[in-house]
Amino acid sequence: MSGSLSIVGLGPGSEAQVTPEATQVLMEATDIVGYGSYIDRLTPQRFVVLHRSGNGVELERAREALNLAVDGKKVALVTSGDPGVFAMAAAVFEAVDAQPKAWASVEIRILPGITALLAAAARVGAPIGNDFCAINLSDNLKPWALIEKRLRLAVEADFVIACYNPRSRARPDGFARVLTLLRQHTESKRIIAFARAVSTQHEQIKAILLEDCRPEMADMQTLVLIGNSATRMIEQNGKRWVYTPRLVGLRKSQ
């Protein structure tokens, strides 16, 4: 008889931001599958079996979790943030879509988690108080030309833009190209927030103007928030906050 597969979002980093539902599923799991650094965040139960894997093998990891479930295991497949946002839920369904009969009997659950975007926005203030979008700046799974097109159109539409995976050792020049594009298509006073390793001991938050941004301010642990034309920076109680007003293009009622 087939077991079950729960795809579990561990949130941005702090154990306090893991949902009670996720904690309960992890306690009940017979097997936990995940990228090594995510499994390292856990305090596993005594009899659970851990299945670690490296970076860049998401589809293989999904297949392993599904096969364990077919063998009757209660599997938790862990991922950071929310499993449906640039994470493992899509990889699981890609595997199922390619081999629907192999895993037809597996019970699959998706357990939401706090995304890097939401955690970063909370630290910064209220930057996504109006319409926003999220773009993954990694070109590992899509061409750079498409990333550039989506960025350009998002700026044209005046969205607040959350940028995931802005810069890595393998892609050192990508974020520099993003900054060049922004400077070509928007004003230099646009507010940009850098939120690195949010909710961990290494957290760093910085909000500055586009004209002051440098590529090395971002890395793979950084969520970059690009404000829209109305996004503001204010001081309150000795702290700098960034927020985007709710009202757009309408006259306030008296």
PDB file of C-alpha atoms in Angstrom:
ATOM      1  CA  MET A   1       0.000   0.000   0.000  1.00  0.00           C
ATOM      2  CA  SER A   2       1.310   3.449  -0.906  1.00  0.00           C
ATOM      3  CA  GLY A   3       2.285   5.887   1.760  1.00  0.00           C
ATOM      4  CA  SER A   4       2.090   9.653   1.575  1.00  0.00           C
ATOM      5  CA  LEU A   5       4.198  12.582   0.460  1.00  0.00           C
ATOM      6  CA  SER A   6       3.996  15.942   2.214  1.00  0.00           C
ATOM      7  CA  ILE A   7       5.917  18.798   0.606  1.00  0.00           C
ATOM      8  CA  VAL A   8       6.862  21.012   3.515  1.00  0.00           C
ATOM      9  CA  GLY A   9       7.848  24.680   3.487  1.00  0.00           C
ATOM     10  CA  LEU A  10      10.344  25.483   6.249  1.00  0.00           C
ATOM     11  CA  GLY A  11      10.012  29.245   5.967  1.00  0.00           C
ATOM     12  CA  PRO A  12      12.885  31.700   5.525  1.00  0.00           C
ATOM     13  CA  GLY A  13      15.243  30.373   8.194  1.00  0.00           C
ATOM     14  CA  SER A  14      14.049  30.813  11.760  1.00  0.00           C
ATOM     15  CA  GLU A  15      12.516  27.828  13.522  1.00  0.00           C
ATOM     16  CA  ALA A  16       9.929  30.227  14.950  1.00  0.00           C
ATOM     17  CA  GLN A  17       8.604  30.807  11.433  1.00  0.00           C
ATOM     18  CA  VAL A  18       7.929  27.142  10.681  1.00  0.00           C
ATOM     19  CA  THR A  19       4.164  26.570  10.834  1.00  0.00           C
ATOM     20  CA  PRO A  20       2.674  24.248  13.491  1.00  0.00           C
ATOM     21  CA  GLU A  21       1.243  22.094  10.684  1.00  0.00           C
ATOM     22  CA  ALA A  22       4.703  21.622   9.173  1.00  0.00           C
ATOM     23  CA  THR A  23       6.196  20.797  12.584  1.00  0.00           C
ATOM     24  CA  GLN A  24       3.538  18.123  13.178  1.00  0.00           C
ATOM     25  CA  VAL A  25       4.127  16.498   9.782  1.00  0.00           C
ATOM     26  CA  LEU A  26       7.891  16.414  10.362  1.00  0.00           C
ATOM     27  CA  MET A  27       7.352  14.731  13.735  1.00  0.00           C
ATOM     28  CA  GLU A  28       5.185  12.025  12.140  1.00  0.00           C
ATOM     29  CA  ALA A  29       7.373  11.382   9.068  1.00  0.00           C
ATOM     30  CA  THR A  30       9.253   8.104   8.635  1.00  0.00           C
ATOM     31  CA  ASP A  31      11.532   9.645   5.993  1.00  0.00           C
ATOM     32  CA  ILE A  32      12.649  13.215   5.330  1.00  0.00           C
ATOM     33  CA  VAL A  33      14.044  14.112   1.905  1.00  0.00           C
ATOM     34  CA  GLY A  34      15.751  17.379   1.085  1.00  0.00           C
ATOM     35  CA  TYR A  35      18.698  19.498   0.122  1.00  0.00           C
ATOM     36  CA  GLY A  36      21.396  19.043   2.762  1.00  0.00           C
ATOM     37  CA  SER A  37      21.344  22.589   4.136  1.00  0.00           C
ATOM     38  CA  TYR A  38      17.558  22.399   4.654  1.00  0.00           C
ATOM     39  CA  ILE A  39      17.788  19.089   6.505  1.00  0.00           C
ATOM     40  CA  ASP A  40      20.491  20.626   8.700  1.00  0.00           C
ATOM     41  CA  ARG A  41      17.871  23.090   9.958  1.00  0.00           C
ATOM     42  CA  LEU A  42      15.791  20.270  11.430  1.00  0.00           C
ATOM     43  CA  THR A  43      15.855  18.493  14.769  1.00  0.00           C
ATOM     44  CA  PRO A  44      14.741  15.084  13.497  1.00  0.00           C
ATOM     45  CA  GLN A  45      12.883  12.529  15.554  1.00  0.00           C
ATOM     46  CA  ARG A  46      14.743   9.462  16.751  1.00  0.00           C
ATOM     47  CA  PHE A  47      13.546   6.954  14.176  1.00  0.00           C
ATOM     48  CA  VAL A  48      13.269   9.133  11.073  1.00  0.00           C
ATOM     49  CA  VAL A  49      15.474   8.333   8.079  1.00  0.00           C
ATOM     50  CA  LEU A  50      17.145  11.341   6.445  1.00  0.00           C
ATOM     51  CA  HIS A  51      17.779  11.429   2.685  1.00  0.00           C
ATOM     52  CA  ARG A  52      20.144  14.267   1.759  1.00  0.00           C
ATOM     53  CA  SER A  53      20.899  15.468  -1.746  1.00  0.00           C
ATOM     54  CA  GLY A  54      22.904  18.233  -3.357  1.00  0.00           C
ATOM     55  CA  ASN A  55      21.908  21.394  -5.136  1.00  0.00           C
ATOM     56  CA  GLY A  56      20.542  21.367  -8.686  1.00  0.00           C
ATOM     57  CA  VAL A  57      18.979  17.879  -8.560  1.00  0.00           C
ATOM     58  CA  GLU A  58      15.402  18.856  -7.743  1.00  0.00           C
ATOM     59  CA  LEU A  59      13.745  16.417 -10.165  1.00  0.00           C
ATOM     60  CA  GLU A  60      15.799  13.490  -8.862  1.00  0.00           C
ATOM     61  CA  ARG A  61      14.928  14.489  -5.299  1.00  0.00           C
ATOM     62  CA  ALA A  62      11.237  14.579  -6.197  1.00  0.00           C
ATOM     63  CA  ARG A  63      11.411  11.103  -7.745  1.00  0.00           C
ATOM     64  CA  GLU A  64      13.187   9.726  -4.683  1.00  0.00           C
ATOM     65  CA  ALA A  65      10.478  11.109  -2.396  1.00  0.00           C
ATOM     66  CA  LEU A  66       7.709   9.695  -4.601  1.00  0.00           C
ATOM     67  CA  ASN A  67       9.350   6.257  -4.726  1.00  0.00           C
ATOM     68  CA  LEU A  68       9.667   6.178  -0.936  1.00  0.00           C
ATOM     69  CA  ALA A  69       5.951   7.001  -0.689  1.00  0.00           C
ATOM     70  CA  VAL A  70       5.109   4.161  -3.099  1.00  0.00           C
ATOM     71  CA  ASP A  71       6.995   1.850  -0.726  1.00  0.00           C
ATOM     72  CA  GLY A  72       4.596   2.827   2.053  1.00  0.00           C
ATOM     73  CA  LYS A  73       6.655   5.506   3.801  1.00  0.00           C
ATOM     74  CA  LYS A  74       5.310   8.730   5.307  1.00  0.00           C
ATOM     75  CA  VAL A  75       7.601  11.103   3.467  1.00  0.00           C
ATOM     76  CA  ALA A  76       8.281  14.772   4.139  1.00  0.00           C
ATOM     77  CA  LEU A  77      10.033  16.548   1.289  1.00  0.00           C
ATOM     78  CA  VAL A  78      11.417  19.752   2.773  1.00  0.00           C
ATOM     79  CA  THR A  79      12.206  23.039   1.071  1.00  0.00           C
ATOM     80  CA  SER A  80      12.867  26.580   2.212  1.00  0.00           C
ATOM     81  CA  GLY A  81      10.194  29.275   2.134  1.00  0.00           C
ATOM     82  CA  ASP A  82       6.984  28.045   0.549  1.00  0.00           C
ATOM     83  CA  PRO A  83       7.146  24.825  -1.528  1.00  0.00           C
ATOM     84  CA  GLY A  84       5.078  26.382  -4.310  1.00  0.00           C
ATOM     85  CA  VAL A  85       7.277  29.453  -4.843  1.00  0.00           C
ATOM     86  CA  PHE A  86      10.318  28.622  -6.995  1.00  0.00           C
ATOM     87  CA  ALA A  87      10.623  25.396  -4.998  1.00  0.00           C
ATOM     88  CA  MET A  88       9.935  21.671  -4.792  1.00  0.00           C
ATOM     89  CA  ALA A  89       6.175  21.427  -5.352  1.00  0.00           C
ATOM     90  CA  ALA A  90       6.555  22.137  -9.065  1.00  0.00           C
ATOM     91  CA  ALA A  91       9.363  19.564  -9.364  1.00  0.00           C
ATOM     92  CA  VAL A  92       7.133  16.880  -7.812  1.00  0.00           C
ATOM     93  CA  PHE A  93       4.313  17.565 -10.241  1.00  0.00           C
ATOM     94  CA  GLU A  94       6.755  17.661 -13.167  1.00  0.00           C
ATOM     95  CA  ALA A  95       7.807  14.137 -12.164  1.00  0.00           C
ATOM     96  CA  VAL A  96       4.213  12.956 -11.787  1.00  0.00           C
ATOM     97  CA  ASP A  97       3.241  14.556 -15.090  1.00  0.00           C
ATOM     98  CA  ALA A  98       6.046  12.675 -16.877  1.00  0.00           C
ATOM     99  CA  GLN A  99       5.183   9.295 -15.286  1.00  0.00           C
ATOM    100  CA  PRO A 100       1.574   9.503 -14.097  1.00  0.00           C
ATOM    101  CA  LYS A 101       1.083   5.742 -13.638  1.00  0.00           C
ATOM    102  CA  ALA A 102       4.206   5.260 -11.526  1.00  0.00           C
ATOM    103  CA  TRP A 103       2.939   7.401  -8.657  1.00  0.00           C
ATOM    104  CA  ALA A 104      -0.822   7.414  -9.249  1.00  0.00           C
ATOM    105  CA  SER A 105      -1.637   6.019  -5.786  1.00  0.00           C
ATOM    106  CA  VAL A 106       0.536   8.395  -3.745  1.00  0.00           C
ATOM    107  CA  GLU A 107      -1.307  10.840  -1.504  1.00  0.00           C
ATOM    108  CA  ILE A 108       0.338  14.239  -1.993  1.00  0.00           C
ATOM    109  CA  ARG A 109      -0.064  17.236   0.314  1.00  0.00           C
ATOM    110  CA  ILE A 110       1.431  20.718  -0.017  1.00  0.00           C
ATOM    111  CA  LEU A 111       2.114  22.493   3.282  1.00  0.00           C
ATOM    112  CA  PRO A 112       2.595  26.234   2.825  1.00  0.00           C
ATOM    113  CA  GLY A 113       5.405  28.161   4.436  1.00  0.00           C
ATOM    114  CA  ILE A 114       6.411  31.776   4.902  1.00  0.00           C
ATOM    115  CA  THR A 115       8.161  32.864   1.713  1.00  0.00           C
ATOM    116  CA  ALA A 116      11.407  34.830   1.522  1.00  0.00           C
ATOM    117  CA  LEU A 117       9.363  37.586  -0.105  1.00  0.00           C
ATOM    118  CA  LEU A 118       6.911  37.870   2.789  1.00  0.00           C
ATOM    119  CA  ALA A 119       9.628  37.627   5.435  1.00  0.00           C
ATOM    120  CA  ALA A 120      11.739  40.275   3.705  1.00  0.00           C
ATOM    121  CA  ALA A 121       8.767  42.584   3.171  1.00  0.00           C
ATOM    122  CA  ALA A 122       7.886  42.391   6.870  1.00  0.00           C
ATOM    123  CA  ARG A 123      11.413  43.380   7.862  1.00  0.00           C
ATOM    124  CA  VAL A 124      11.461  46.288   5.394  1.00  0.00           C
ATOM    125  CA  GLY A 125       7.991  47.625   6.213  1.00  0.00           C
ATOM    126  CA  ALA A 126       5.144  47.361   3.696  1.00  0.00           C
ATOM    127  CA  PRO A 127       6.796  47.454   0.258  1.00  0.00           C
ATOM    128  CA  ILE A 128       4.178  45.142  -1.291  1.00  0.00           C
ATOM    129  CA  GLY A 129       1.203  47.183  -0.089  1.00  0.00           C
ATOM    130  CA  ASN A 130       0.157  47.458  -3.735  1.00  0.00           C
ATOM    131  CA  ASP A 131       0.438  45.280  -6.844  1.00  0.00           C
ATOM    132  CA  PHE A 132       3.663  43.300  -7.069  1.00  0.00           C
ATOM    133  CA  CYS A 133       5.315  40.402  -8.879  1.00  0.00           C
ATOM    134  CA  ALA A 134       8.166  37.978  -8.194  1.00  0.00           C
ATOM    135  CA  ILE A 135      10.877  37.101 -10.726  1.00  0.00           C
ATOM    136  CA  ASN A 136      13.580  34.460 -10.348  1.00  0.00           C
ATOM    137  CA  LEU A 137      16.778  35.969 -11.781  1.00  0.00           C
ATOM    138  CA  SER A 138      18.490  32.603 -12.228  1.00  0.00           C
ATOM    139  CA  ASP A 139      18.849  31.605 -15.868  1.00  0.00           C
ATOM    140  CA  ASN A 140      19.426  27.930 -15.047  1.00  0.00           C
ATOM    141  CA  LEU A 141      15.885  26.978 -16.120  1.00  0.00           C
ATOM    142  CA  LYS A 142      14.983  29.796 -18.506  1.00  0.00           C
ATOM    143  CA  PRO A 143      16.876  32.029 -20.940  1.00  0.00           C
ATOM    144  CA  TRP A 144      18.219  35.396 -19.849  1.00  0.00           C
ATOM    145  CA  ALA A 145      16.308  37.103 -22.666  1.00  0.00           C
ATOM    146  CA  LEU A 146      13.032  36.036 -21.028  1.00  0.00           C
ATOM    147  CA  ILE A 147      14.156  37.296 -17.612  1.00  0.00           C
ATOM    148  CA  GLU A 148      15.076  40.635 -19.148  1.00  0.00           C
ATOM    149  CA  LYS A 149      11.740  40.886 -20.962  1.00  0.00           C
ATOM    150  CA  ARG A 150       9.749  40.151 -17.799  1.00  0.00           C
ATOM    151  CA  LEU A 151      11.749  42.692 -15.798  1.00  0.00           C
ATOM    152  CA  ARG A 152      11.317  45.362 -18.430  1.00  0.00           C
ATOM    153  CA  LEU A 153       7.557  44.799 -18.683  1.00  0.00           C
ATOM    154  CA  ALA A 154       7.182  44.699 -14.892  1.00  0.00           C
ATOM    155  CA  VAL A 155       8.938  48.055 -14.636  1.00  0.00           C
ATOM    156  CA  GLU A 156       6.767  49.430 -17.441  1.00  0.00           C
ATOM    157  CA  ALA A 157       3.635  48.242 -15.614  1.00  0.00           C
ATOM    158  CA  ASP A 158       4.967  49.896 -12.423  1.00  0.00           C
ATOM    159  CA  PHE A 159       4.882  46.757 -10.287  1.00  0.00           C
ATOM    160  CA  VAL A 160       6.866  46.397  -7.114  1.00  0.00           C
ATOM    161  CA  ILE A 161       9.273  43.604  -8.079  1.00  0.00           C
ATOM    162  CA  ALA A 162      10.686  40.916  -5.799  1.00  0.00           C
ATOM    163  CA  CYS A 163      13.853  39.391  -7.245  1.00  0.00           C
ATOM    164  CA  TYR A 164      14.859  35.909  -6.132  1.00  0.00           C
ATOM    165  CA  ASN A 165      18.363  34.463  -6.690  1.00  0.00           C
ATOM    166  CA  PRO A 166      19.892  37.728  -7.891  1.00  0.00           C
ATOM    167  CA  ARG A 167      23.576  36.819  -7.945  1.00  0.00           C
ATOM    168  CA  SER A 168      25.776  33.765  -7.431  1.00  0.00           C
ATOM    169  CA  ARG A 169      29.385  32.718  -8.002  1.00  0.00           C
ATOM    170  CA  ALA A 170      28.259  30.957 -11.185  1.00  0.00           C
ATOM    171  CA  ARG A 171      26.283  34.043 -12.301  1.00  0.00           C
ATOM    172  CA  PRO A 172      28.331  37.013 -11.059  1.00  0.00           C
ATOM    173  CA  ASP A 173      27.210  39.404 -13.808  1.00  0.00           C
ATOM    174  CA  GLY A 174      23.447  38.849 -13.843  1.00  0.00           C
ATOM    175  CA  PHE A 175      22.498  41.376 -11.187  1.00  0.00           C
ATOM    176  CA  ALA A 176      24.747  44.001 -12.748  1.00  0.00           C
ATOM    177  CA  ARG A 177      22.704  43.580 -15.922  1.00  0.00           C
ATOM    178  CA  VAL A 178      19.519  43.987 -13.899  1.00  0.00           C
ATOM    179  CA  LEU A 179      20.770  47.274 -12.444  1.00  0.00           C
ATOM    180  CA  THR A 180      21.716  48.473 -15.927  1.00  0.00           C
ATOM    181  CA  LEU A 181      18.225  47.644 -17.204  1.00  0.00           C
ATOM    182  CA  LEU A 182      16.587  49.442 -14.279  1.00  0.00           C
ATOM    183  CA  ARG A 183      18.700  52.549 -14.839  1.00  0.00           C
ATOM    184  CA  GLN A 184      17.679  52.557 -18.494  1.00  0.00           C
ATOM    185  CA  HIS A 185      13.955  52.219 -17.808  1.00  0.00           C
ATOM    186  CA  THR A 186      13.284  53.984 -14.512  1.00  0.00           C
ATOM    187  CA  GLU A 187      14.384  56.921 -12.410  1.00  0.00           C
ATOM    188  CA  SER A 188      17.574  56.898 -10.334  1.00  0.00           C
ATOM    189  CA  LYS A 189      15.637  57.683  -7.130  1.00  0.00           C
ATOM    190  CA  ARG A 190      13.735  54.387  -7.242  1.00  0.00           C
ATOM    191  CA  ILE A 191      13.928  52.662  -3.829  1.00  0.00           C
ATOM    192  CA  ILE A 192      15.641  49.275  -3.676  1.00  0.00           C
ATOM    193  CA  ALA A 193      15.690  47.075  -0.561  1.00  0.00           C
ATOM    194  CA  PHE A 194      18.181  44.272   0.035  1.00  0.00           C
ATOM    195  CA  ALA A 195      17.093  41.641   2.573  1.00  0.00           C
ATOM    196  CA  ARG A 196      19.753  39.007   3.223  1.00  0.00           C
ATOM    197  CA  ALA A 197      19.335  35.832   5.316  1.00  0.00           C
ATOM    198  CA  VAL A 198      16.111  37.116   6.855  1.00  0.00           C
ATOM    199  CA  SER A 199      15.192  35.681  10.279  1.00  0.00           C
ATOM    200  CA  THR A 200      18.677  34.177  10.807  1.00  0.00           C
ATOM    201  CA  GLN A 201      21.648  35.409  12.836  1.00  0.00           C
ATOM    202  CA  HIS A 202      23.193  36.639   9.577  1.00  0.00           C
ATOM    203  CA  GLU A 203      20.267  38.893   8.660  1.00  0.00           C
ATOM    204  CA  GLN A 204      21.137  42.153   6.918  1.00  0.00           C
ATOM    205  CA  ILE A 205      18.573  44.722   5.755  1.00  0.00           C
ATOM    206  CA  LYS A 206      19.411  47.733   3.614  1.00  0.00           C
ATOM    207  CA  ALA A 207      17.139  50.167   1.740  1.00  0.00           C
ATOM    208  CA  ILE A 208      18.787  52.618  -0.651  1.00  0.00           C
ATOM    209  CA  LEU A 209      18.211  54.447  -3.911  1.00  0.00           C
ATOM    210  CA  LEU A 210      18.823  52.797  -7.267  1.00  0.00           C
ATOM    211  CA  GLU A 211      21.613  55.264  -8.011  1.00  0.00           C
ATOM    212  CA  ASP A 212      23.538  53.958  -4.991  1.00  0.00           C
ATOM    213  CA  CYS A 213      23.120  50.235  -5.733  1.00  0.00           C
ATOM    214  CA  ARG A 214      26.090  48.025  -6.560  1.00  0.00           C
ATOM    215  CA  PRO A 215      25.967  44.436  -7.866  1.00  0.00           C
ATOM    216  CA  GLU A 216      27.951  43.026  -4.939  1.00  0.00           C
ATOM    217  CA  MET A 217      25.196  44.078  -2.512  1.00  0.00           C
ATOM    218  CA  ALA A 218      23.256  40.923  -3.501  1.00  0.00           C
ATOM    219  CA  ASP A 219      23.980  37.217  -3.354  1.00  0.00           C
ATOM    220  CA  MET A 220      21.977  33.980  -3.377  1.00  0.00           C
ATOM    221  CA  GLN A 221      20.761  34.578   0.179  1.00  0.00           C
ATOM    222  CA  THR A 222      19.407  38.009  -0.730  1.00  0.00           C
ATOM    223  CA  LEU A 223      15.857  38.927  -1.681  1.00  0.00           C
ATOM    224  CA  VAL A 224      15.855  42.201  -3.615  1.00  0.00           C
ATOM    225  CA  LEU A 225      12.732  44.361  -3.527  1.00  0.00           C
ATOM    226  CA  ILE A 226      12.429  47.004  -6.243  1.00  0.00           C
ATOM    227  CA  GLY A 227       9.896  49.658  -5.352  1.00  0.00           C
ATOM    228  CA  ASN A 228       7.435  51.142  -7.816  1.00  0.00           C
ATOM    229  CA  SER A 229       7.158  54.847  -8.652  1.00  0.00           C
ATOM    230  CA  ALA A 230       5.086  55.512  -5.515  1.00  0.00           C
ATOM    231  CA  THR A 231       7.182  53.528  -3.005  1.00  0.00           C
ATOM    232  CA  ARG A 232       8.362  55.711  -0.142  1.00  0.00           C
ATOM    233  CA  MET A 233      11.006  55.629   2.590  1.00  0.00           C
ATOM    234  CA  ILE A 234      10.088  57.176   5.955  1.00  0.00           C
ATOM    235  CA  GLU A 235      11.577  57.505   9.451  1.00  0.00           C
ATOM    236  CA  GLN A 236       9.588  56.358  12.481  1.00  0.00           C
ATOM    237  CA  ASN A 237      10.811  55.867  16.043  1.00  0.00           C
ATOM    238  CA  GLY A 238      14.438  55.883  14.933  1.00  0.00           C
ATOM    239  CA  LYS A 239      13.886  53.298  12.206  1.00  0.00           C
ATOM    240  CA  ARG A 240      13.760  53.583   8.434  1.00  0.00           C
ATOM    241  CA  TRP A 241      10.704  51.952   6.842  1.00  0.00           C
ATOM    242  CA  VAL A 242       9.838  51.354   3.194  1.00  0.00           C
ATOM    243  CA  TYR A 243       6.211  51.200   2.123  1.00  0.00           C
ATOM    244  CA  THR A 244       4.116  51.384  -1.026  1.00  0.00           C
ATOM    245  CA  PRO A 245       0.825  53.331  -0.669  1.00  0.00           C
ATOM    246  CA  ARG A 246      -2.406  51.473  -1.347  1.00  0.00           C
ATOM    247  CA  LEU A 247      -3.958  54.287  -3.364  1.00  0.00           C
ATOM    248  CA  VAL A 248      -3.076  54.464  -7.064  1.00  0.00           C
ATOM    249  CA  GLY A 249      -4.550  56.796  -9.659  1.00  0.00           C
ATOM    250  CA  LEU A 250      -7.681  57.606  -7.640  1.00  0.00           C
ATOM    251  CA  ARG A 251      -8.718  60.697  -5.723  1.00  0.00           C
ATOM    252  CA  LYS A 252      -9.017  60.183  -1.978  1.00  0.00           C
ATOM    253  CA  SER A 253     -12.511  60.536  -0.599  1.00  0.00           C
ATOM    254  CA  GLN A 254     -12.970  63.429   1.802  1.00  0.00           C
TER     255      GLN A 254
END
